[in-house]
mmCIF file of C-alpha atoms in Angstrom:
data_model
loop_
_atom_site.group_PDB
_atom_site.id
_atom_site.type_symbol
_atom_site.label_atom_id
_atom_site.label_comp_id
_atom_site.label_asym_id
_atom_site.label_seq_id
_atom_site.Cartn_x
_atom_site.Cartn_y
_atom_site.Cartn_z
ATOM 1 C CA UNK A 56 -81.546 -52.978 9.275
ATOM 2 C CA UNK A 57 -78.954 -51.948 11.825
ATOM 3 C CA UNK A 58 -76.570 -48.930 11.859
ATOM 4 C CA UNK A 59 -73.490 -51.047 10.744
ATOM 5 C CA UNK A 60 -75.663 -52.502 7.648
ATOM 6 C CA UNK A 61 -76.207 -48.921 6.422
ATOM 7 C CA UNK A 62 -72.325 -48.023 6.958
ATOM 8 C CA UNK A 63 -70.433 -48.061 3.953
ATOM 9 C CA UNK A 64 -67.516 -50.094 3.721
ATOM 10 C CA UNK A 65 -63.900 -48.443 2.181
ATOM 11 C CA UNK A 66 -61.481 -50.772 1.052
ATOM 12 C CA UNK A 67 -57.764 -49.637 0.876
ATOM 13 C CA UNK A 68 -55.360 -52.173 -0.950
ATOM 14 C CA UNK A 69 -56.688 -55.861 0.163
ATOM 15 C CA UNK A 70 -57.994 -53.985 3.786
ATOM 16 C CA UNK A 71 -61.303 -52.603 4.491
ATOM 17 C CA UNK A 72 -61.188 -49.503 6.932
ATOM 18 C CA UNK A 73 -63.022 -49.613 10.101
ATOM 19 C CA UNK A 74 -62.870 -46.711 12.543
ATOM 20 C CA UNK A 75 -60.269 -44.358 12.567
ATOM 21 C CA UNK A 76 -58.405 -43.015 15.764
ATOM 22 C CA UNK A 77 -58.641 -39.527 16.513
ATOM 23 C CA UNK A 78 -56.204 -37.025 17.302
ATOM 24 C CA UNK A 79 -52.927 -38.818 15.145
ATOM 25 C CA UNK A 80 -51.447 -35.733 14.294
ATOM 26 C CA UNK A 81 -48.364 -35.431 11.699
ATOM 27 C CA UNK A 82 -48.483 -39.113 11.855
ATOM 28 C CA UNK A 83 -50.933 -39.895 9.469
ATOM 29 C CA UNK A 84 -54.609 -41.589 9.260
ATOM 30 C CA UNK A 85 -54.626 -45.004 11.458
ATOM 31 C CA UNK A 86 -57.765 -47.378 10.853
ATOM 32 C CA UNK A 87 -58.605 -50.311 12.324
ATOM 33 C CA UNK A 88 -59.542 -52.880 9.706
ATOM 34 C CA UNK A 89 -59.820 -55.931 8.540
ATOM 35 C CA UNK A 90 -58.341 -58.051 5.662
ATOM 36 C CA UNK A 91 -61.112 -58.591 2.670
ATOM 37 C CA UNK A 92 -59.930 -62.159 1.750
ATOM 38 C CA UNK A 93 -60.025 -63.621 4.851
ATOM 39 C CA UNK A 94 -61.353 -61.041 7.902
ATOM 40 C CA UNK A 95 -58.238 -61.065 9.823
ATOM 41 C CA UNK A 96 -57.923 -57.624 12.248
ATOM 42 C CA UNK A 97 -54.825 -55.201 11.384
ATOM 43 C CA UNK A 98 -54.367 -51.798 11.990
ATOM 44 C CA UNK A 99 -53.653 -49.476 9.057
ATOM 45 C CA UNK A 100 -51.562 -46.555 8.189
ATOM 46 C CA UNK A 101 -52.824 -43.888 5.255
ATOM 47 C CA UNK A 102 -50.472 -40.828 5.093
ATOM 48 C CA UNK A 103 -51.290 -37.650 4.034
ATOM 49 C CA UNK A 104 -49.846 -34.926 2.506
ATOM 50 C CA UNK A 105 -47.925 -33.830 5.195
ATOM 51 C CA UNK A 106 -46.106 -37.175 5.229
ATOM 52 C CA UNK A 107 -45.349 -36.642 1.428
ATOM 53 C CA UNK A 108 -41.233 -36.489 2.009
ATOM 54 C CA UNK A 109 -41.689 -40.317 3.862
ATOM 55 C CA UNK A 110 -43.049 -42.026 0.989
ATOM 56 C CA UNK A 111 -41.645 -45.623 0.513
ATOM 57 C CA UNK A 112 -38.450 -46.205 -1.418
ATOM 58 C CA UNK A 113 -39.762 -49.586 -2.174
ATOM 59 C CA UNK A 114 -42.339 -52.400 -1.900
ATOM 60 C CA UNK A 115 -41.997 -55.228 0.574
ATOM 61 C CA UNK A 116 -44.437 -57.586 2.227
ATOM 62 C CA UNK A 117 -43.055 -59.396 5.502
ATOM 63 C CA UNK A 118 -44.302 -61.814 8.488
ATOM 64 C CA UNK A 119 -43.478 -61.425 11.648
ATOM 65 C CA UNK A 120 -43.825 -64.351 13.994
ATOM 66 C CA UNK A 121 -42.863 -64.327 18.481
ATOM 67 C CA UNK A 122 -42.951 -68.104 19.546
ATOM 68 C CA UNK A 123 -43.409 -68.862 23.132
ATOM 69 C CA UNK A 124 -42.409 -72.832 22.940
ATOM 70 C CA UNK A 125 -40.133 -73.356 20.765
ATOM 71 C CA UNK A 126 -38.461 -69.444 21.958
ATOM 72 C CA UNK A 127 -38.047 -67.597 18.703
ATOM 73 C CA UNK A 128 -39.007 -64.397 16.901
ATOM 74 C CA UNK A 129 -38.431 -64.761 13.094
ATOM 75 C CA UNK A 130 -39.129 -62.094 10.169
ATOM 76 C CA UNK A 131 -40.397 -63.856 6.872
ATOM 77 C CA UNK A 132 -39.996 -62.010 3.770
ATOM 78 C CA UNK A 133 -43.347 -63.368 1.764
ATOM 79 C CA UNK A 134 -42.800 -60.686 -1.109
ATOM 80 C CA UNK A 135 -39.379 -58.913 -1.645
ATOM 81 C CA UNK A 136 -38.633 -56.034 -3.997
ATOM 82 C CA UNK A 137 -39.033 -57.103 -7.238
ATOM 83 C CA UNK A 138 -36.565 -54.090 -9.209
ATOM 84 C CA UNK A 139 -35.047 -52.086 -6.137
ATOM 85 C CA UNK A 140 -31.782 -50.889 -5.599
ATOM 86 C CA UNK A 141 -30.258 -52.723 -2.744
ATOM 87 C CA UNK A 142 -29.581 -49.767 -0.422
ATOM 88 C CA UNK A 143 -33.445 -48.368 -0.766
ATOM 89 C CA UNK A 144 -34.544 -51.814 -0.313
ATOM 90 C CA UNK A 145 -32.186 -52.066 3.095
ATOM 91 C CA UNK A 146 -34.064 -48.559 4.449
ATOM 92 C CA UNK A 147 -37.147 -49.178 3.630
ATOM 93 C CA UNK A 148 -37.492 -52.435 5.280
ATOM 94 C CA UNK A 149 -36.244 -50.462 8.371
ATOM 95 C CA UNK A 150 -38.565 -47.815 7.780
ATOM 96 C CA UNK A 151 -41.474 -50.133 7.368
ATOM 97 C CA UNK A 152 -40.664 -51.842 10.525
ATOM 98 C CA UNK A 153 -39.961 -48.248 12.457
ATOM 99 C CA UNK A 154 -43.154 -46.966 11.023
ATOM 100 C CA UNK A 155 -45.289 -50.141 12.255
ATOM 101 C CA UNK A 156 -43.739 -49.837 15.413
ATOM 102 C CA UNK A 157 -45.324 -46.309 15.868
ATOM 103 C CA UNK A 158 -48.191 -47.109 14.945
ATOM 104 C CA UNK A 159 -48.762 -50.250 17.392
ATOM 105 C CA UNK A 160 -47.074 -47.926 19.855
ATOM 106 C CA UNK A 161 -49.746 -44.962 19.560
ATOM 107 C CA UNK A 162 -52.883 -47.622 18.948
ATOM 108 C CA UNK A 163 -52.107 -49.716 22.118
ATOM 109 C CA UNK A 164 -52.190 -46.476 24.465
ATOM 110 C CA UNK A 165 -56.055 -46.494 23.125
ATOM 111 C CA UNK A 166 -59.004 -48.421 24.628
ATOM 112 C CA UNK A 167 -60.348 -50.858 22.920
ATOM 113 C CA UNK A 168 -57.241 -51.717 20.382
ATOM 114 C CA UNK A 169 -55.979 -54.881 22.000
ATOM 115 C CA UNK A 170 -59.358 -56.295 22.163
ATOM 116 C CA UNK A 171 -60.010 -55.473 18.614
ATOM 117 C CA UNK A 172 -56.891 -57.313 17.616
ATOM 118 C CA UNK A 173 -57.866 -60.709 19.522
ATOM 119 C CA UNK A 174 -61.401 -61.161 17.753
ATOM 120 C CA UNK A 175 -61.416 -64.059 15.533
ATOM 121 C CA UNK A 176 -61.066 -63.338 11.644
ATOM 122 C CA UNK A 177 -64.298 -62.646 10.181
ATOM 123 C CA UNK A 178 -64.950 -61.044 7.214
ATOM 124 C CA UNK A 179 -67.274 -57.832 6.628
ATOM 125 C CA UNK A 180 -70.663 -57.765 5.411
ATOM 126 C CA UNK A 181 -69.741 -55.262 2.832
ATOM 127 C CA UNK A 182 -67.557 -54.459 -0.369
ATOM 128 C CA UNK A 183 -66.438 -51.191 -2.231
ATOM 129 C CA UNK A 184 -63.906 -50.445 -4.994
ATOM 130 C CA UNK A 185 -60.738 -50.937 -4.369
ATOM 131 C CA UNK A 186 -58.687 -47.920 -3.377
ATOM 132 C CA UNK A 187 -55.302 -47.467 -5.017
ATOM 133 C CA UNK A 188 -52.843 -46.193 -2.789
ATOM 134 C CA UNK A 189 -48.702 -44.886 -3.518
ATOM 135 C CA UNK A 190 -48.341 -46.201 0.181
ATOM 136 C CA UNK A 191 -49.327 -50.024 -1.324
ATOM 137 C CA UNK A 192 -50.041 -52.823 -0.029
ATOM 138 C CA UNK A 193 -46.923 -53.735 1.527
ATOM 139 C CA UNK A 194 -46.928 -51.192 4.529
ATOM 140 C CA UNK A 195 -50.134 -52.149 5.233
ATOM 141 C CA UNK A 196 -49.419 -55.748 5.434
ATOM 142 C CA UNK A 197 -46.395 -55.179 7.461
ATOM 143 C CA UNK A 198 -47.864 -53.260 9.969
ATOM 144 C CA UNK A 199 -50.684 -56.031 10.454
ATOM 145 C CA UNK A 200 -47.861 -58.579 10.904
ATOM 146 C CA UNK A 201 -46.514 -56.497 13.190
ATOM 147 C CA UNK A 202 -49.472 -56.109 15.552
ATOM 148 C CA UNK A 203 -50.306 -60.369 15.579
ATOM 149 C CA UNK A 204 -46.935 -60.574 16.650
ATOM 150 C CA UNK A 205 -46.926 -58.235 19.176
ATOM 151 C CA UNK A 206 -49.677 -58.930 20.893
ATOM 152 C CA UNK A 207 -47.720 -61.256 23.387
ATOM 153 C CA UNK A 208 -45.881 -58.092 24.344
ATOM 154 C CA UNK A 209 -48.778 -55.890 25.290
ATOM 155 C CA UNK A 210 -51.033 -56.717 28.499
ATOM 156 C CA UNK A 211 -52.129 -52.979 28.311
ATOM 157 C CA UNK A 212 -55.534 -53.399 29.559
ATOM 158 C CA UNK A 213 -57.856 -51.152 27.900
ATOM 159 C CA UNK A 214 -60.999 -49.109 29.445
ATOM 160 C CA UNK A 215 -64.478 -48.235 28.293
ATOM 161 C CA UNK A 216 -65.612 -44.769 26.273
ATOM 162 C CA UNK A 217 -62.961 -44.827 23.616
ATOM 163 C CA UNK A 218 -64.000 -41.915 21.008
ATOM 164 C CA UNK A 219 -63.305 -42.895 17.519
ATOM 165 C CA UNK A 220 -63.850 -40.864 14.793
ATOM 166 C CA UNK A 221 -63.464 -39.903 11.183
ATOM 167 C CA UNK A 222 -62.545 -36.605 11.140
ATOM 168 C CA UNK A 223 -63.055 -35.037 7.594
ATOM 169 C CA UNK A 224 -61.081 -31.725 8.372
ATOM 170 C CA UNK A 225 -58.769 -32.762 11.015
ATOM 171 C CA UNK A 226 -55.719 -33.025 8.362
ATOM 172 C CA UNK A 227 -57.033 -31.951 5.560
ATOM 173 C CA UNK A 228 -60.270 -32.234 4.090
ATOM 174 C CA UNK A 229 -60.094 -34.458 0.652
ATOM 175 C CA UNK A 230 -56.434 -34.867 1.110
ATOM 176 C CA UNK A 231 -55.013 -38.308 0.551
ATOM 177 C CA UNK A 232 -51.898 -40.068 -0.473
ATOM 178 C CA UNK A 233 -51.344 -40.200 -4.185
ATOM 179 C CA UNK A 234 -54.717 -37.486 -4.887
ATOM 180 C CA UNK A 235 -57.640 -39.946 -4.140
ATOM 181 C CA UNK A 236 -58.941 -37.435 -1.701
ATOM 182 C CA UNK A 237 -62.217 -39.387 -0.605
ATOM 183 C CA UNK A 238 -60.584 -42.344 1.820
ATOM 184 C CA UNK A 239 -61.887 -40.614 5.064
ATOM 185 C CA UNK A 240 -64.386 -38.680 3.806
ATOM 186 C CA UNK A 241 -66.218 -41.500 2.552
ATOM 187 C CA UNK A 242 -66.077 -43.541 6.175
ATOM 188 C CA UNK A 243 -69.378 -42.743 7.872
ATOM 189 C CA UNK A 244 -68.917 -44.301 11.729
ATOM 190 C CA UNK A 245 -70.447 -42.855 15.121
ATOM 191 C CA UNK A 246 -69.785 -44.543 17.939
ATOM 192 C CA UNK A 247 -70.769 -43.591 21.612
ATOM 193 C CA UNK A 248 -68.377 -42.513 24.406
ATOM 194 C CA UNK A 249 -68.747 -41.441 28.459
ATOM 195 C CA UNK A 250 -65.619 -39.537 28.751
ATOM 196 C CA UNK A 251 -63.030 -37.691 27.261
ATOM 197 C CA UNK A 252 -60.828 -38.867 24.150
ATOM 198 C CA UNK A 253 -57.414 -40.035 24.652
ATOM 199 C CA UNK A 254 -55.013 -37.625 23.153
ATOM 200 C CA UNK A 255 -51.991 -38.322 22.169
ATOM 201 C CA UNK A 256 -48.880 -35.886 21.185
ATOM 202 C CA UNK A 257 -47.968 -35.070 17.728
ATOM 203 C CA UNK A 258 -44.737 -36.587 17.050
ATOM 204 C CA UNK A 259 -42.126 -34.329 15.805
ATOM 205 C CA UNK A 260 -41.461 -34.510 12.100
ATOM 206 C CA UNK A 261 -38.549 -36.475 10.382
ATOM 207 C CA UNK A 262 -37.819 -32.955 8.514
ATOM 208 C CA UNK A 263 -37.900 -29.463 9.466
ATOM 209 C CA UNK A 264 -40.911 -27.074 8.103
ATOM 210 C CA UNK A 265 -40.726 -24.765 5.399
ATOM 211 C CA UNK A 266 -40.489 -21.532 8.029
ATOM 212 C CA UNK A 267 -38.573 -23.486 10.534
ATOM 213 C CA UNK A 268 -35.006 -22.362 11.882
ATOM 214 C CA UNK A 269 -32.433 -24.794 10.853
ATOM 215 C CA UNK A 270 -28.886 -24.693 12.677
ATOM 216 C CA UNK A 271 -26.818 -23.582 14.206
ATOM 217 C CA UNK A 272 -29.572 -23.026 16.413
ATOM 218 C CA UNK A 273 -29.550 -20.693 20.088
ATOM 219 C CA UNK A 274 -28.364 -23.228 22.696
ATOM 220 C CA UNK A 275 -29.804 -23.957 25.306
ATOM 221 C CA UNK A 276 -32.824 -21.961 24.097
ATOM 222 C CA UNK A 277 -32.797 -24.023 21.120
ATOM 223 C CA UNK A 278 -32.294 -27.544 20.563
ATOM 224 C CA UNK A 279 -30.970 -29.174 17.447
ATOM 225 C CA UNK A 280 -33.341 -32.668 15.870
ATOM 226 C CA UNK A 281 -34.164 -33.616 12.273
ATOM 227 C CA UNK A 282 -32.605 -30.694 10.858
ATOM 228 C CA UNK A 283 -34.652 -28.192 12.837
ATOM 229 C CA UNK A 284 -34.350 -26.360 16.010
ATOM 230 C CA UNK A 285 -37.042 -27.056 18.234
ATOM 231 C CA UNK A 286 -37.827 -24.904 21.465
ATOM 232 C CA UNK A 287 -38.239 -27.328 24.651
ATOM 233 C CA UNK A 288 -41.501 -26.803 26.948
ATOM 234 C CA UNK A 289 -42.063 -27.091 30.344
ATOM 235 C CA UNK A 290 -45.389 -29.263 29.485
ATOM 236 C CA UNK A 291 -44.231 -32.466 29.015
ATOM 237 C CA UNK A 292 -45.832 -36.003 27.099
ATOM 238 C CA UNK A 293 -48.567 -36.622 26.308
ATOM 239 C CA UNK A 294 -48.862 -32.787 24.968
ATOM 240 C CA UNK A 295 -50.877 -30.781 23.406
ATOM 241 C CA UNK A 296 -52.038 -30.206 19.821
ATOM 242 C CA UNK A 297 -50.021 -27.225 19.569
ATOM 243 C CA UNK A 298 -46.898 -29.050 20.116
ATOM 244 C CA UNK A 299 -44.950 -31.879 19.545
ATOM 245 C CA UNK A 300 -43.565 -34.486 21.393
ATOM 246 C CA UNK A 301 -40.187 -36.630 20.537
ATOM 247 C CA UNK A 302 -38.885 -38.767 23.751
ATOM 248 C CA UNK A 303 -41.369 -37.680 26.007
ATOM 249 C CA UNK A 304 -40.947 -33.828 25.845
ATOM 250 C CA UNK A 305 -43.089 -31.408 24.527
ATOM 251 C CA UNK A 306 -41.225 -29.090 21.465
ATOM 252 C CA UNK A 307 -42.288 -26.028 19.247
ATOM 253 C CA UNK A 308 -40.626 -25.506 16.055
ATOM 254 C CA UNK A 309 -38.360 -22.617 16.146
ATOM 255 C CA UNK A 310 -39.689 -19.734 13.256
ATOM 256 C CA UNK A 311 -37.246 -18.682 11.115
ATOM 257 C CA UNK A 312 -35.174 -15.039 11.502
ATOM 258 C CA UNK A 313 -37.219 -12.422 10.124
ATOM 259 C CA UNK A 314 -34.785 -10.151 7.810
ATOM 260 C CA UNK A 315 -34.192 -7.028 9.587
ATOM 261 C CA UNK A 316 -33.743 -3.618 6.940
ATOM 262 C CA UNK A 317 -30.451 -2.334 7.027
ATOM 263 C CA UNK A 318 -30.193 0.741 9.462
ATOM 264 C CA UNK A 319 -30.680 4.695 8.189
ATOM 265 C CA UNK A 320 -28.902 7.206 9.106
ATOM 266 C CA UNK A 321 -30.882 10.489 9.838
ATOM 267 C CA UNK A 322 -27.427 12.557 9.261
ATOM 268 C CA UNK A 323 -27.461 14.743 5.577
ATOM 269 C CA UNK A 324 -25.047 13.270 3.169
ATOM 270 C CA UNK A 325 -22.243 15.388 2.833
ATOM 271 C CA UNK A 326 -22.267 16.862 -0.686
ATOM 272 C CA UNK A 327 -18.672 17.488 -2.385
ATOM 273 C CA UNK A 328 -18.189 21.082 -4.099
ATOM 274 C CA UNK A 329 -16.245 20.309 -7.207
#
């Protein structure tokens, strides 16, 4: 029996993860995967816990289509939201799209991932339980939309010795979106590479950390983005782990102000004589 008969097969709304991309950062868990009913490829986003504040406001399930001949591009709503109030449901169509556009953006910069997304539907040899997820199905679906319709976009050509990975620990050990804790712990894949991982910034959070500076921040020391102040660096995109990148340039969060004790005099208190 070969390696990918003994690999076991996790299924996360109607998708069943494949290998996951290494080195995602804030961003979350990206798969590649394929749908159960049918075998089609998409690419899949699982937050974590550190994506907790972007949860969706809403469910929605869209199709996006690019036609060459006739010229059109066209989003279908298949599914809208079925109780939503109608300013959630406007944002979190947006954010849907935003977030599937970030996605395709940091999986196409990988070898391999266009590729992956040409091979004919097929489906896999293998079921599990189904997976609940707070994220749903309708991110998911939208993001694999996204990435058919893309494709005529993208002529990145992609290069031999891609590296990925599950990586138990790398956000997180047994931390998943909505407490199932076991999503990429239970994905067992190896696969081989001849050179170095592609590694890809961290992009800067939508909202400032807990021990972050917010304004008025020290200009031009400091600069002012998502309610943080962020400290430019020299290094610039793609950077490393220890930063963040937003636009190309390379950030640290600013620390908050440590409180500093009121001074104390050394001179005697003078003493009144009544």
């Amino acid at each position: 029996m070969s390696k990918d008969q003994h690999q076991r097969v996790v299924q996360l709304g109607p998708y069943q993860l494949g290998p996951r991309y290494k080195h995602t950062g804030e961003f979350g868990r990206i798969f590649r995967a394929r749908r159960a009913e049918t075998g089609a490829p998409a690419l899949v986003l699982q937050p974590t816990a550190r994506q907790a504040e972007d949860a969706p406001l809403t469910d929605w399930q869209v199709r996006l289509t690019s036609s060459v001949a006739p010229a059109y591009f066209a989003l279908e709503v298949e599914r809208p939201p079925t109780s939503a109030h109608p300013v959630d449901a406007a944002e979190e169509l947006g954010f849907m799209v935003e977030d599937a556009e970030r996605v395709l953006q940091v999986a196409m910069m990988r070898p391999g991932t266009l590729e992956f997304l040409s091979t004919p539907p097929h489906r896999p040899r293998e079921s599990a339980p189904r997976i609940q997820s707070r994220r749903r199905i309708a991110l998911a679906a939208g993001i694999g939309a996204l990435v058919a319709a893309a494709l005529l976009a993208f002529t990145h050509r992609a290069s031999p010795g891609v590296q990925v990975v599950v990586d138990a620990d790398a956000e997180g050990a047994g931390t998943g979106w909505g407490g199932s804790g076991n999503v990429a712990d239970d994905v067992v894949l190896t696969s081989a590479t001849d050179t170095e991982p592609i590694v890809l910034a961290r992009p800067m959070p939508k909202s400032p950390f807990d021990n972050q500076k917010r304004p008025p921040c020290k200009k031009p020391v400091e600069v002012e983005a998502f309610g943080g102040c962020w400290v430019p660096h020299e290094i610039r995109a793609p950077c490393p782990d220890d930063l963040y990148e937003r636009e190309g340039k390379c950030y640290l969060p600013a620390a908050k102000p440590k409180a500093t004790p009121a001074a104390v005099s050394l001179q005697p208190l003078a003493v009144q004589s009544e």
